[in-house]
Amino acid sequence: MTIQVTLVQIDNYGPWTVTPEPRREMDLQTLQSRLFADVAQFLGHRDAYVFSTRFDNMIAVTNGVDGAAHATLQESIGNRYPVSISLATGVAARPIDALEAANERLQIEGSAQDEGRTEVLSGEYLSETDRSDIQIAHFDVVDATGKYTDRLNEFDTYSTIQAAYGSLMRYLRRKHGALAFFVGGDNVIAVCPDLPERAFNAAVDHVAADVEVALQVGVGRGSSAHEAGFAAKHALEDCRHDGTSVELFGAPAAGD
Amino acid sequence: MTIQVTLVQIDNYGPWTVTPEPRREMDLQTLQSRLFADVAQFLGHRDAYVFSTRFDNMIAVTNGVDGAAHATLQESIGNRYPVSISLATGVAARPIDALEAANERLQIEGSAQDEGRTEVLSGEYLSETDRSDIQIAHFDVVDATGKYTDRLNEFDTYSTIQAAYGSLMRYLRRKHGALAFFVGGDNVIAVCPDLPERAFNAAVDHVAADVEVALQVGVGRGSSAHEAGFAAKHALEDCRHDGTSVELFGAPAAGD
Amino acid sequence: MTIQVTLVQIDNYGPWTVTPEPRREMDLQTLQSRLFADVAQFLGHRDAYVFSTRFDNMIAVTNGVDGAAHATLQESIGNRYPVSISLATGVAARPIDALEAANERLQIEGSAQDEGRTEVLSGEYLSETDRSDIQIAHFDVVDATGKYTDRLNEFDTYSTIQAAYGSLMRYLRRKHGALAFFVGGDNVIAVCPDLPERAFNAAVDHVAADVEVALQVGVGRGSSAHEAGFAAKHALEDCRHDGTSVELFGAPAAGD
Amino acid sequence: MTIQVTLVQIDNYGPWTVTPEPRREMDLQTLQSRLFADVAQFLGHRDAYVFSTRFDNMIAVTNGVDGAAHATLQESIGNRYPVSISLATGVAARPIDALEAANERLQIEGSAQDEGRTEVLSGEYLSETDRSDIQIAHFDVVDATGKYTDRLNEFDTYSTIQAAYGSLMRYLRRKHGALAFFVGGDNVIAVCPDLPERAFNAAVDHVAADVEVALQVGVGRGSSAHEAGFAAKHALEDCRHDGTSVELFGAPAAGD
Ligand SMILES: Nc1nc2c(ncn2[C@@H]2O[C@H](COP(=O)(O)OP(=O)(O)OP(=O)(O)O)[C@@H](O)[C@H]2O)c(=O)[nH]1
Ligand SMILES: Nc1nc2c(ncn2[C@@H]2O[C@H](COP(=O)(O)OP(=O)(O)OP(=O)(O)O)[C@@H](O)[C@H]2O)c(=O)[nH]1
Ligand SMILES: Nc1nc2c(ncn2[C@@H]2O[C@H](COP(=O)(O)OP(=O)(O)OP(=O)(O)O)[C@@H](O)[C@H]2O)c(=O)[nH]1
Ligand SMILES: Nc1nc2c(ncn2[C@@H]2O[C@H](COP(=O)(O)OP(=O)(O)OP(=O)(O)O)[C@@H](O)[C@H]2O)c(=O)[nH]1
Ligand SMILES: [Ca+2]
Ligand SMILES: [Ca+2]
Ligand SMILES: [Ca+2]
Ligand SMILES: [Ca+2]
């Protein structure tokens, strides 16, 4: 299992947002979400995943995307936006270690708010990919519509989902060095190291005990984020179909 | 103080994402963030604010935006996306109560996953606006770049900011019926009822005690979300300039 | 009949496209078409029309859109693109004269490639609107699909449509000071001064004689471009339904 | 010299634009230009070019882009737009013949307005690419800013540029089976078969005699549209620098 992670960072963004005076918030929101959408399209079409995270910093799983493609992405954003981006890439067995390696490459070049440090492109890229390089878990709240969306006000629903996400994210990070991201609705996608089925059962149990939200999770593997994530989505459909709470793609979850 | 809140909900989105089979995640991400960007542009140009929240459900502060404009937005999205949206609007003194009213209008029409319940447009709209209708607080982490971005890996930075956001959001909701949203970077925008300066000091203290993150906050008022939010941004610049942790627009924060 | 026309010009765009060296053409194309789309959304939601024209210069019919809205548009583009725009607005009975007035306001401030001349915002704006301020004609090729799209190669189809458009555009400009724009497919939208039905018959006849392309046209009036244009579209549907070649909204075209 | 051309056609678009009743024109314009921008980004990042042409039908030069990438593009558009696209690809020595081949593959499947004919994906794809597969000429008006943009009203400038484009496009099509596209501003990009320098001189002379517009042109070659087009842009910079009217990349144009 080898994961290639890319950190996408907008260069010197903080100062730009308030120079010469604060910019309209909805323009910043539009800029940020369109930039994310463009990166998602670029990487998505290469079977990679990117997560919006803090929007000024985004985390991507880029197995199969080489340095030349990273350079093209950087140039294209620079040509079309009033801001530029830096890209740093790392490789490791655990997602968190790959991200650490990527981050260090960027931090060594200077601060995120250093005017002189722009368009860094630094990284190591996997030259080969393997069918089982990546394991992705797609978590989802059981019956979110019936329990929350159709009953509570949206802020309280959101708050509940965020609490579940926070609990899950911190658990997976601490326990396994996995990176979990909220992707909208009631969905969380976790990029994992090599984990057995019982680890997912334990995660679901942890969240249920911690914040009383019932999760179900599909788990998949593949040579790219898309392949692993797609298998995970199909496995999640199996949970829905069979009423199970964990499904590994290809095999029913033990105890379900 | 009177707040008009609009709930934006994608109709029957859950089933669509998996029909006829699961759709590529990066396409969903692109769709969601572009839809949000379009709503942000539409409402932003009318001096309203919208927050991405769960993406399939977005919360907007729409003082000054009438029913006809809401109808135009709904039609335009319907014309350009493979999904449609419902819009429900409520009015109240406290943000949470306005949202509740909006939400009920939608829930009464059917479930978010009811195929037959599409393009609901329901609401009451303020016919007048007043200079002090809205109070917005723009919170931001003190020296996020130096303490986190340039030092930790991005996931741990993100996790820290999320923890601060979670703590702040739940505090403001419980204590004041305020709605706080993460807007990227290290920023949280809170839509508040009529609150005195000490309430903001207390919020900052709460987060510091709860999760050990130091916040600063600018507070502004206006007849629209943009006006109030813009004043808040300027007040936040005063915090930065003077090293204070709370600034009300126009007056220095007591005790700073 | 009073028409308000706005010229949208990207500031100093030529030099930008080749500095420091030529930029990738597909990035320029993306930038240009997204900028156009953003202007179209902004103005369209205010019932105005904008045409892509040369992309670095766009022509808009903006009855009902005031100076403040123009300023908001300019600021929003400046916040989100690597280029800025100038906006000049003129008012007259004939479209071409309104455009002339707008253009002069811009040209007087300096060249389109003058580095120092950026974000010009200059114009007179109609303070009132009237139901019959604008007359719009929506022209379309009869059975373009059957005669061209399904038979010829796309370039020859395109060439035929362009020839028809060129013939029509020059005729309407010369004869009536009307501004006709190709809007995709087989469609041309003409912004007209006050013209009687026989003028449209003559235009259709001219194109048939000049380049042997059969057109049909719906004509509408309104206080805004959208109102007039929408009536024109409905009138065009009447042409399709009745097999006529000219329909004025509300009354069948004489001689059909 | 071998060119791979892809025809992109929106499925059954005409009926969609008027069902259940005519859609707002600015929404159609936005949809069309964003769809074009998305195709431009997708293909552009693979070193291909696409031209907006009639927007419901677009023509692309796709040497180096295989069938799998075409399938990904089609799926992604289908996931994010209310309309779908068909893609047909052909290969030949002359651009027009490659397009003919592509077009026939689509026409054989049914009409552009046949409800049942959606998401056609049909084509032959080059398995190898060569440094001199593609020849692209980038034409541009000499001093367009000084002669037209800064002097005339924008419509008359546009009309002049369109006349020059029409003249050039028809000449190149008839004489050489080349496909020339207006790409904004005063620029025309022509996809050519193998042509000697004097052919470009003749084209420039033709337009000068026909419509009295002075052109300059840079010509480049490459294994992809981007490579050839980029070389052409650099050659055009040489024209600007040296005051010549034709430059082949690498060699000064004879007689200049
Ligand atoms: N990003 C993303 N969001 C999704 C996906 N599938 C569903 N969603 C979101 O999740 C929300 C809830 O949908 P579901 O999970 O299908 O509905 P539910 O009510 O929780 O029902 P069950 O999950 O079937 O128990 C939807 O509105 C979407 O916003 C997906 O694959 N990716
Ligand atoms: N949405 C939004 N994000 C902002 C805004 N201003 C700054 N940011 C984000 O916040 C991040 C951190 O920037 P700053 O807050 O300026 O930097 P800092 O290091 O925390 O320094 P100080 O706040 O000055 O103590 C930036 O990268 C942006 O992502 C804003 O007005 N709106
Ligand atoms: N911009 C724009 N384009 C349109 C509109 N209606 C149709 N089109 C375009 O025109 C093309 C041809 O469609 P139609 O005009 O409906 O088809 P037709 O074969 O010419 O048949 P008839 O016009 O009914 O004789 C479509 O593919 C669209 O690109 C419109 O309202 N606006
Ligand atoms: N699509 C595209 N448009 C361009 C490019 N370069 C310039 N333009 C457009 O062409 C317009 C005119 O710019 P120039 O051609 O640089 O200016 P000019 O006044 O004609 O001067 P010279 O060409 O130097 O004689 C610009 O506003 C752009 O819209 C390009 O590479 N691609
Ligand atoms: Ca669920
Ligand atoms: Ca900060
Ligand atoms: Ca037609
Ligand atoms: Ca030029």
Tab-separated table of N, CA, C and O in Angstrom, chain C residues 7-69:
chain	number	residue	atom	x	y	z
C	7	LEU	N	-20.977	48.858	-23.113
C	7	LEU	CA	-19.816	48.189	-23.681
C	7	LEU	C	-18.967	47.653	-22.537
C	7	LEU	O	-18.627	48.387	-21.612
C	8	VAL	N	-18.649	46.358	-22.609
C	8	VAL	CA	-17.784	45.725	-21.608
C	8	VAL	C	-16.441	45.461	-22.283
C	8	VAL	O	-16.403	44.749	-23.288
C	9	GLN	N	-15.382	46.047	-21.764
C	9	GLN	CA	-14.077	45.839	-22.416
C	9	GLN	C	-13.040	45.355	-21.401
C	9	GLN	O	-12.842	45.982	-20.362
C	10	ILE	N	-12.382	44.235	-21.719
C	10	ILE	CA	-11.285	43.775	-20.857
C	10	ILE	C	-10.130	44.767	-21.004
C	10	ILE	O	-9.756	45.138	-22.115
C	11	ASP	N	-9.591	45.193	-19.859
C	11	ASP	CA	-8.522	46.189	-19.888
C	11	ASP	C	-7.193	45.593	-20.324
C	11	ASP	O	-6.739	44.602	-19.734
C	12	ASN	N	-6.602	46.209	-21.307
C	12	ASN	CA	-5.219	45.885	-21.701
C	12	ASN	C	-5.010	44.386	-21.898
C	12	ASN	O	-4.000	43.823	-21.488
C	13	TYR	N	-5.985	43.760	-22.545
C	13	TYR	CA	-5.994	42.296	-22.639
C	13	TYR	C	-4.947	41.749	-23.604
C	13	TYR	O	-4.319	40.711	-23.328
C	14	GLY	N	-4.766	42.424	-24.753
C	14	GLY	CA	-3.801	41.939	-25.745
C	14	GLY	C	-2.430	41.683	-25.131
C	14	GLY	O	-1.925	40.553	-25.177
C	15	PRO	N	-1.813	42.690	-24.529
C	15	PRO	CA	-0.503	42.493	-23.909
C	15	PRO	C	-0.510	41.383	-22.853
C	15	PRO	O	0.431	40.595	-22.765
C	16	TRP	N	-1.587	41.308	-22.079
C	16	TRP	CA	-1.649	40.287	-21.026
C	16	TRP	C	-1.563	38.880	-21.620
C	16	TRP	O	-0.928	37.984	-21.032
C	17	THR	N	-2.180	38.671	-22.774
C	17	THR	CA	-2.201	37.322	-23.361
C	17	THR	C	-0.820	36.813	-23.783
C	17	THR	O	-0.644	35.613	-23.972
C	18	VAL	N	0.119	37.720	-23.948
C	18	VAL	CA	1.457	37.287	-24.400
C	18	VAL	C	2.561	37.629	-23.401
C	18	VAL	O	3.753	37.586	-23.748
C	19	THR	N	2.186	37.994	-22.152
C	19	THR	CA	3.179	38.370	-21.150
C	19	THR	C	3.185	37.376	-19.996
C	19	THR	O	2.125	37.081	-19.445
C	20	PRO	N	4.332	36.875	-19.552
C	20	PRO	CA	5.664	37.093	-20.097
C	20	PRO	C	5.885	36.381	-21.417
C	20	PRO	O	6.728	36.769	-22.192
C	21	GLU	N	5.117	35.324	-21.695
C	21	GLU	CA	5.169	34.706	-23.015
C	21	GLU	C	3.741	34.264	-23.346
C	21	GLU	O	2.870	34.305	-22.495
C	22	PRO	N	3.487	33.884	-24.605
C	22	PRO	CA	2.109	33.529	-24.963
C	22	PRO	C	1.510	32.517	-23.997
C	22	PRO	O	2.175	31.566	-23.591
C	23	ARG	N	0.242	32.729	-23.628
C	23	ARG	CA	-0.418	31.792	-22.717
C	23	ARG	C	-1.122	30.701	-23.512
C	23	ARG	O	-1.478	30.897	-24.670
C	24	ARG	N	-1.313	29.561	-22.888
C	24	ARG	CA	-1.975	28.437	-23.549
C	24	ARG	C	-3.337	28.868	-24.073
C	24	ARG	O	-4.153	29.393	-23.326
C	25	GLU	N	-3.607	28.582	-25.331
C	25	GLU	CA	-4.853	29.034	-25.942
C	25	GLU	C	-6.087	28.509	-25.210
C	25	GLU	O	-7.060	29.241	-25.029
C	26	MET	N	-6.077	27.266	-24.779
C	26	MET	CA	-7.281	26.740	-24.126
C	26	MET	C	-7.522	27.416	-22.772
C	26	MET	O	-8.665	27.524	-22.326
C	27	ASP	N	-6.465	27.901	-22.134
C	27	ASP	CA	-6.673	28.685	-20.907
C	27	ASP	C	-7.307	30.034	-21.247
C	27	ASP	O	-8.204	30.500	-20.534
C	28	LEU	N	-6.870	30.649	-22.325
C	28	LEU	CA	-7.489	31.920	-22.748
C	28	LEU	C	-8.959	31.702	-23.111
C	28	LEU	O	-9.830	32.484	-22.731
C	29	GLN	N	-9.227	30.630	-23.840
C	29	GLN	CA	-10.607	30.343	-24.225
C	29	GLN	C	-11.481	30.123	-22.987
C	29	GLN	O	-12.619	30.582	-22.923
C	30	THR	N	-10.939	29.415	-22.019
C	30	THR	CA	-11.694	29.149	-20.795
C	30	THR	C	-11.947	30.448	-20.040
C	30	THR	O	-13.067	30.726	-19.599
C	31	LEU	N	-10.905	31.233	-19.895
C	31	LEU	CA	-11.040	32.527	-19.219
C	31	LEU	C	-12.104	33.378	-19.890
C	31	LEU	O	-13.012	33.904	-19.234
C	32	GLN	N	-12.012	33.510	-21.194
C	32	GLN	CA	-12.945	34.360	-21.929
C	32	GLN	C	-14.381	33.871	-21.802
C	32	GLN	O	-15.296	34.657	-21.591
C	33	SER	N	-14.572	32.568	-21.937
C	33	SER	CA	-15.970	32.127	-21.932
C	33	SER	C	-16.564	32.116	-20.530
C	33	SER	O	-17.753	32.352	-20.364
C	34	ARG	N	-15.718	31.913	-19.521
C	34	ARG	CA	-16.258	32.000	-18.154
C	34	ARG	C	-16.540	33.447	-17.770
C	34	ARG	O	-17.511	33.715	-17.055
C	35	LEU	N	-15.703	34.342	-18.215
C	35	LEU	CA	-15.963	35.764	-17.953
C	35	LEU	C	-17.281	36.157	-18.608
C	35	LEU	O	-18.136	36.812	-17.987
C	36	PHE	N	-17.455	35.746	-19.845
C	36	PHE	CA	-18.721	36.035	-20.526
C	36	PHE	C	-19.897	35.427	-19.755
C	36	PHE	O	-20.930	36.078	-19.540
C	37	ALA	N	-19.743	34.174	-19.330
C	37	ALA	CA	-20.829	33.514	-18.597
C	37	ALA	C	-21.167	34.264	-17.312
C	37	ALA	O	-22.334	34.407	-16.950
C	38	ASP	N	-20.157	34.751	-16.628
C	38	ASP	CA	-20.411	35.491	-15.390
C	38	ASP	C	-21.142	36.811	-15.661
C	38	ASP	O	-22.047	37.189	-14.916
C	39	VAL	N	-20.746	37.485	-16.720
C	39	VAL	CA	-21.441	38.731	-17.079
C	39	VAL	C	-22.878	38.402	-17.499
C	39	VAL	O	-23.828	39.096	-17.121
C	40	ALA	N	-23.046	37.321	-18.240
C	40	ALA	CA	-24.388	36.910	-18.678
C	40	ALA	C	-25.286	36.584	-17.490
C	40	ALA	O	-26.467	36.925	-17.481
C	41	GLN	N	-24.734	35.911	-16.472
C	41	GLN	CA	-25.545	35.609	-15.296
C	41	GLN	C	-25.905	36.889	-14.549
C	41	GLN	O	-27.042	37.101	-14.164
C	42	PHE	N	-24.906	37.743	-14.357
C	42	PHE	CA	-25.145	38.977	-13.605
C	42	PHE	C	-26.200	39.834	-14.297
C	42	PHE	O	-27.183	40.262	-13.680
C	43	LEU	N	-26.005	40.091	-15.566
C	43	LEU	CA	-26.945	40.959	-16.282
C	43	LEU	C	-28.255	40.237	-16.566
C	43	LEU	O	-29.336	40.823	-16.482
C	44	GLY	N	-28.169	38.965	-16.897
C	44	GLY	CA	-29.373	38.201	-17.208
C	44	GLY	C	-30.366	38.182	-16.056
C	44	GLY	O	-31.575	38.265	-16.258
C	45	HIS	N	-29.851	38.104	-14.844
C	45	HIS	CA	-30.742	38.088	-13.677
C	45	HIS	C	-31.350	39.455	-13.405
C	45	HIS	O	-32.224	39.592	-12.571
C	46	ARG	N	-30.853	40.461	-14.105
C	46	ARG	CA	-31.467	41.796	-14.042
C	46	ARG	C	-32.243	42.085	-15.330
C	46	ARG	O	-32.495	43.228	-15.677
C	47	ASP	N	-32.573	41.017	-16.061
C	47	ASP	CA	-33.360	41.103	-17.287
C	47	ASP	C	-32.652	41.817	-18.431
C	47	ASP	O	-33.304	42.266	-19.383
C	48	ALA	N	-31.331	41.938	-18.340
C	48	ALA	CA	-30.555	42.497	-19.447
C	48	ALA	C	-29.999	41.358	-20.303
C	48	ALA	O	-30.087	40.186	-19.926
C	49	TYR	N	-29.468	41.706	-21.472
C	49	TYR	CA	-28.815	40.734	-22.362
C	49	TYR	C	-27.368	41.179	-22.579
C	49	TYR	O	-27.097	42.373	-22.678
C	50	VAL	N	-26.476	40.222	-22.707
C	50	VAL	CA	-25.116	40.557	-23.151
C	50	VAL	C	-24.738	39.571	-24.245
C	50	VAL	O	-25.162	38.407	-24.218
C	51	PHE	N	-23.969	40.040	-25.209
C	51	PHE	CA	-23.544	39.198	-26.329
C	51	PHE	C	-22.028	39.060	-26.301
C	51	PHE	O	-21.325	40.022	-26.010
C	52	SER	N	-21.544	37.882	-26.670
C	52	SER	CA	-20.108	37.625	-26.515
C	52	SER	C	-19.250	38.392	-27.518
C	52	SER	O	-18.102	38.697	-27.239
C	53	THR	N	-19.822	38.720	-28.670
C	53	THR	CA	-19.120	39.532	-29.673
C	53	THR	C	-17.677	39.051	-29.853
C	53	THR	O	-17.480	37.910	-30.251
C	54	ARG	N	-16.664	39.899	-29.511
C	54	ARG	CA	-15.276	39.474	-29.690
C	54	ARG	C	-14.680	38.918	-28.395
C	54	ARG	O	-13.482	38.690	-28.295
C	55	PHE	N	-15.447	38.758	-27.368
C	55	PHE	CA	-15.024	38.236	-26.063
C	55	PHE	C	-14.158	39.213	-25.270
C	55	PHE	O	-14.360	39.352	-24.069
C	56	ASP	N	-13.230	39.894	-25.915
C	56	ASP	CA	-12.492	40.915	-25.166
C	56	ASP	C	-13.308	42.214	-25.110
C	56	ASP	O	-13.056	43.081	-24.275
C	57	ASN	N	-14.282	42.315	-26.010
C	57	ASN	CA	-15.251	43.403	-25.997
C	57	ASN	C	-16.621	42.759	-26.131
C	57	ASN	O	-16.846	41.990	-27.069
C	58	MET	N	-17.515	43.070	-25.217
C	58	MET	CA	-18.853	42.487	-25.266
C	58	MET	C	-19.866	43.626	-25.262
C	58	MET	O	-19.620	44.688	-24.686
C	59	ILE	N	-20.995	43.400	-25.914
C	59	ILE	CA	-22.016	44.451	-26.003
C	59	ILE	C	-23.255	43.988	-25.243
C	59	ILE	O	-23.725	42.867	-25.436
C	60	ALA	N	-23.776	44.872	-24.375
C	60	ALA	CA	-24.932	44.507	-23.560
C	60	ALA	C	-26.067	45.509	-23.727
C	60	ALA	O	-25.837	46.691	-23.968
C	61	VAL	N	-27.300	45.004	-23.611
C	61	VAL	CA	-28.491	45.862	-23.609
C	61	VAL	C	-28.985	45.883	-22.174
C	61	VAL	O	-29.423	44.853	-21.650
C	62	THR	N	-28.872	47.054	-21.520
C	62	THR	CA	-28.980	47.080	-20.061
C	62	THR	C	-30.100	47.968	-19.512
C	62	THR	O	-29.994	48.433	-18.371
C	63	ASN	N	-31.146	48.176	-20.295
C	63	ASN	CA	-32.284	48.947	-19.754
C	63	ASN	C	-32.691	48.391	-18.400
C	63	ASN	O	-32.886	47.171	-18.274
C	64	GLY	N	-32.787	49.255	-17.395
C	64	GLY	CA	-33.223	48.816	-16.076
C	64	GLY	C	-32.079	48.490	-15.126
C	64	GLY	O	-32.297	48.200	-13.956
C	65	VAL	N	-30.845	48.504	-15.622
C	65	VAL	CA	-29.688	48.217	-14.768
C	65	VAL	C	-28.969	49.539	-14.483
C	65	VAL	O	-28.484	50.196	-15.405
C	66	ASP	N	-28.898	49.917	-13.225
C	66	ASP	CA	-28.365	51.242	-12.890
C	66	ASP	C	-26.844	51.253	-12.686
C	66	ASP	O	-26.170	50.226	-12.819
C	67	GLY	N	-26.324	52.424	-12.383
C	67	GLY	CA	-24.883	52.598	-12.222
C	67	GLY	C	-24.317	51.781	-11.071
C	67	GLY	O	-23.204	51.240	-11.167
C	68	ALA	N	-25.078	51.667	-9.986
C	68	ALA	CA	-24.597	50.894	-8.835
C	68	ALA	C	-24.396	49.427	-9.215
C	68	ALA	O	-23.407	48.800	-8.824
C	69	ALA	N	-25.322	48.884	-9.982
C	69	ALA	CA	-25.186	47.484	-10.403
C	69	ALA	C	-23.971	47.319	-11.323
C	69	ALA	O	-23.228	46.342	-11.225
